[in-house]
Short mmCIF file of C-alpha atoms in Angstrom, two decimals:
data_model
loop_
_atom_site.label_atom_id
_atom_site.label_comp_id
_atom_site.label_asym_id
_atom_site.label_seq_id
_atom_site.Cartn_x
_atom_site.Cartn_y
_atom_site.Cartn_z
CA UNK A 1 -0.08 -0.13 -0.25
CA UNK A 2 2.62 2.58 0.82
CA UNK A 3 4.22 1.81 -2.35
CA UNK A 4 1.00 2.23 -4.91
CA UNK A 5 -0.28 6.01 -2.97
CA UNK A 6 3.89 6.45 -3.03
CA UNK A 7 3.31 6.29 -6.76
CA UNK A 8 -0.77 7.52 -6.76
CA UNK A 9 0.78 11.00 -5.27
CA UNK A 10 3.12 11.07 -8.05
CA UNK A 11 0.44 10.68 -11.06
CA UNK A 12 0.70 13.15 -13.41
CA UNK A 13 -1.08 12.09 -15.97
CA UNK A 14 -3.67 14.41 -16.81
CA UNK A 15 -1.29 17.57 -14.98
CA UNK A 16 -1.70 19.44 -18.67
CA UNK A 17 -5.52 19.91 -18.21
CA UNK A 18 -4.97 20.77 -14.01
CA UNK A 19 -5.08 24.90 -13.45
CA UNK A 20 -2.70 24.33 -10.18
CA UNK A 21 -1.23 21.14 -11.75
CA UNK A 22 -0.76 17.92 -10.15
CA UNK A 23 -1.47 17.39 -6.62
CA UNK A 24 -2.93 14.01 -5.64
CA UNK A 25 -4.82 13.59 -2.52
CA UNK A 26 -5.27 10.67 -0.63
CA UNK A 27 -5.64 8.90 2.12
CA UNK A 28 -5.21 4.85 3.00
CA UNK A 29 -4.22 2.14 4.77
CA UNK A 30 -4.38 -2.09 4.33
CA UNK A 31 -6.60 -1.88 7.67
CA UNK A 32 -9.17 1.42 6.53
CA UNK A 33 -12.84 -0.26 7.55
CA UNK A 34 -14.84 2.52 5.85
CA UNK A 35 -14.20 3.91 2.41
CA UNK A 36 -14.98 7.39 1.47
CA UNK A 37 -15.32 8.38 -1.89
CA UNK A 38 -15.53 11.57 -3.05
CA UNK A 39 -15.60 13.75 -6.20
CA UNK A 40 -11.70 16.21 -6.61
CA UNK A 41 -9.78 18.42 -3.73
CA UNK A 42 -11.02 21.80 -3.80
CA UNK A 43 -8.78 24.79 -4.10
CA UNK A 44 -8.47 24.49 0.00
CA UNK A 45 -7.62 20.77 0.16
CA UNK A 46 -5.29 21.74 -2.99
CA UNK A 47 -3.63 24.03 -1.22
CA UNK A 48 -2.62 21.91 2.21
CA UNK A 49 -2.79 18.39 0.49
CA UNK A 50 -5.34 17.63 3.28
CA UNK A 51 -8.04 16.01 1.90
CA UNK A 52 -11.95 17.22 3.71
CA UNK A 53 -9.48 20.35 5.11
CA UNK A 54 -12.53 22.46 4.14
CA UNK A 55 -16.37 23.40 4.96
CA UNK A 56 -17.38 20.34 2.61
CA UNK A 57 -15.48 18.60 5.34
CA UNK A 58 -16.93 19.99 8.40
CA UNK A 59 -20.48 19.03 7.89
CA UNK A 60 -19.87 15.73 6.54
CA UNK A 61 -17.41 15.05 9.37
CA UNK A 62 -20.80 16.02 11.27
CA UNK A 63 -22.74 14.29 9.56
CA UNK A 64 -21.03 11.54 10.43
CA UNK A 65 -20.60 11.47 13.97
CA UNK A 66 -16.35 11.97 14.30
CA UNK A 67 -13.92 14.14 15.11
CA UNK A 68 -11.13 15.27 12.90
CA UNK A 69 -9.09 13.01 14.68
CA UNK A 70 -10.99 9.88 13.68
CA UNK A 71 -11.32 10.86 10.63
CA UNK A 72 -8.06 11.44 9.76
CA UNK A 73 -7.11 7.96 11.26
CA UNK A 74 -6.45 5.83 7.75
CA UNK A 75 -6.40 3.04 10.06
CA UNK A 76 -10.62 3.72 10.38
CA UNK A 77 -11.00 6.38 7.22
CA UNK A 78 -9.88 5.57 3.63
CA UNK A 79 -10.37 8.96 2.07
CA UNK A 80 -10.00 7.94 -1.94
CA UNK A 81 -11.63 11.24 -4.63
CA UNK A 82 -12.79 9.93 -7.99
CA UNK A 83 -9.93 12.56 -9.06
CA UNK A 84 -7.49 12.98 -6.88
CA UNK A 85 -6.55 16.75 -8.44
CA UNK A 86 -8.11 19.95 -7.81
CA UNK A 87 -9.77 20.03 -12.03
CA UNK A 88 -10.72 23.09 -12.06
CA UNK A 89 -13.66 25.41 -11.88
CA UNK A 90 -16.38 25.93 -13.86
CA UNK A 91 -19.78 27.81 -14.14
CA UNK A 92 -21.61 26.52 -11.40
CA UNK A 93 -18.53 25.47 -9.55
CA UNK A 94 -15.75 22.73 -9.36
CA UNK A 95 -15.10 21.27 -13.07
CA UNK A 96 -16.53 17.12 -12.52
CA UNK A 97 -13.60 15.18 -11.49
CA UNK A 98 -10.46 14.13 -14.17
CA UNK A 99 -11.84 10.72 -15.96
CA UNK A 100 -8.59 9.34 -15.86
CA UNK A 101 -8.33 8.79 -12.03
CA UNK A 102 -10.72 6.74 -11.17
CA UNK A 103 -10.11 3.78 -13.39
CA UNK A 104 -6.65 3.82 -13.65
CA UNK A 105 -6.17 3.83 -9.67
CA UNK A 106 -9.79 2.67 -7.35
CA UNK A 107 -9.32 -0.70 -8.81
CA UNK A 108 -5.46 -1.07 -7.62
CA UNK A 109 -6.64 1.04 -4.32
CA UNK A 110 -8.90 -1.51 -3.24
CA UNK A 111 -7.01 -4.13 -3.42
CA UNK A 112 -5.10 -3.20 -0.78
CA UNK A 113 -7.41 -2.67 1.28
CA UNK A 114 -9.24 -5.95 2.23
CA UNK A 115 -11.14 -4.41 6.10
CA UNK A 116 -12.70 -1.92 3.85
CA UNK A 117 -16.83 -2.55 5.46
CA UNK A 118 -18.56 0.30 4.10
CA UNK A 119 -17.89 2.39 1.28
CA UNK A 120 -19.37 6.30 1.51
CA UNK A 121 -20.30 7.27 -1.98
CA UNK A 122 -20.70 11.21 -1.91
CA UNK A 123 -21.91 12.20 -4.98
CA UNK A 124 -23.49 11.72 -8.12
CA UNK A 125 -19.55 11.30 -9.66
CA UNK A 126 -18.91 8.18 -7.30
CA UNK A 127 -22.15 7.10 -6.95
CA UNK A 128 -22.09 7.14 -10.94
CA UNK A 129 -19.05 4.52 -10.56
CA UNK A 130 -19.61 2.65 -8.50
CA UNK A 131 -23.39 2.15 -8.89
CA UNK A 132 -23.54 2.90 -12.47
CA UNK A 133 -27.35 0.87 -13.27
CA UNK A 134 -28.41 0.96 -9.42
CA UNK A 135 -28.65 4.46 -9.26
CA UNK A 136 -32.22 5.60 -9.19
CA UNK A 137 -33.07 8.48 -11.77
CA UNK A 138 -31.84 10.74 -9.60
CA UNK A 139 -29.38 11.85 -6.69
CA UNK A 140 -31.64 13.07 -4.93
CA UNK A 141 -34.08 9.30 -5.13
CA UNK A 142 -30.59 7.32 -5.01
CA UNK A 143 -29.76 9.06 -1.41
CA UNK A 144 -33.34 8.77 -0.28
CA UNK A 145 -33.29 5.09 -0.82
CA UNK A 146 -29.41 4.30 0.50
CA UNK A 147 -30.57 1.27 2.26
CA UNK A 148 -31.36 -0.15 -1.35
CA UNK A 149 -27.31 0.04 -1.09
CA UNK A 150 -26.35 -1.54 1.62
CA UNK A 151 -24.33 -3.14 3.26
CA UNK A 152 -21.56 -2.49 0.62
CA UNK A 153 -22.62 1.17 -0.07
CA UNK A 154 -24.05 4.56 1.21
CA UNK A 155 -24.83 6.96 -1.18
CA UNK A 156 -24.83 10.70 -0.06
CA UNK A 157 -25.10 14.25 -1.17
CA UNK A 158 -22.14 15.92 -1.74
CA UNK A 159 -21.77 18.16 2.00
CA UNK A 160 -20.78 21.58 0.39
CA UNK A 161 -22.40 24.85 0.96
CA UNK A 162 -23.14 25.10 -2.70
CA UNK A 163 -25.47 22.49 -1.31
CA UNK A 164 -27.64 23.96 1.62
CA UNK A 165 -30.25 24.63 -0.68
CA UNK A 166 -31.25 20.76 -0.99
CA UNK A 167 -30.52 19.50 2.22
CA UNK A 168 -33.46 22.03 3.69
CA UNK A 169 -35.74 21.24 0.53
CA UNK A 170 -35.73 17.47 1.64
CA UNK A 171 -35.62 17.83 5.35
CA UNK A 172 -35.63 13.84 5.78
CA UNK A 173 -31.84 13.68 5.14
CA UNK A 174 -31.20 15.14 7.95
CA UNK A 175 -34.16 13.35 9.90
CA UNK A 176 -33.46 9.37 8.44
CA UNK A 177 -29.90 9.08 6.42
CA UNK A 178 -27.62 11.57 8.80
CA UNK A 179 -28.79 9.17 12.19
CA UNK A 180 -28.34 5.95 9.81
CA UNK A 181 -24.76 7.04 8.45
CA UNK A 182 -23.81 7.66 12.57
CA UNK A 183 -25.60 4.77 13.35
CA UNK A 184 -24.05 1.99 10.65
CA UNK A 185 -19.88 3.83 11.43
CA UNK A 186 -20.69 3.08 15.48
CA UNK A 187 -20.52 -0.12 14.28
CA UNK A 188 -17.86 -0.63 12.54
CA UNK A 189 -15.43 1.89 14.19
#
């Protein structure tokens, strides 16, 4: 695993397409129990090299009911985004994750993490990649029906501040999904 992580952190496969250059950000261990599959680093994460080191990360940890010390323990949480580097800015926020990362690296990473008991699929890109045709007609329905994907996967909306309106329109998320997420995680960790 150590060699694989070093190789990934040295990846320059799509550097020509990255406005801030390549800086792959991930965290994992052979002993990781929960895998967090998000979208791609934002500018704050790119600058620090620490995954989920921003407002989205604080909200995700609140949903999970874990503090930063536990979240950043790679023997508990593996953090492997769909795109390892900041993809750039688009009209409505950051661009989608680069398409090269997941097909190139996710299989090799998963092979090195035999103790994974739950995979959190955060946002549409992770859900599309891992759930494929099993996804519902949209992200809201996929998240609402999270139990259809258990015990392997737990789909979530992205915890970005940009999704506050989604959360207000869908109070069931905080009332039903967040408590179930905390319950599942407490059984594992």
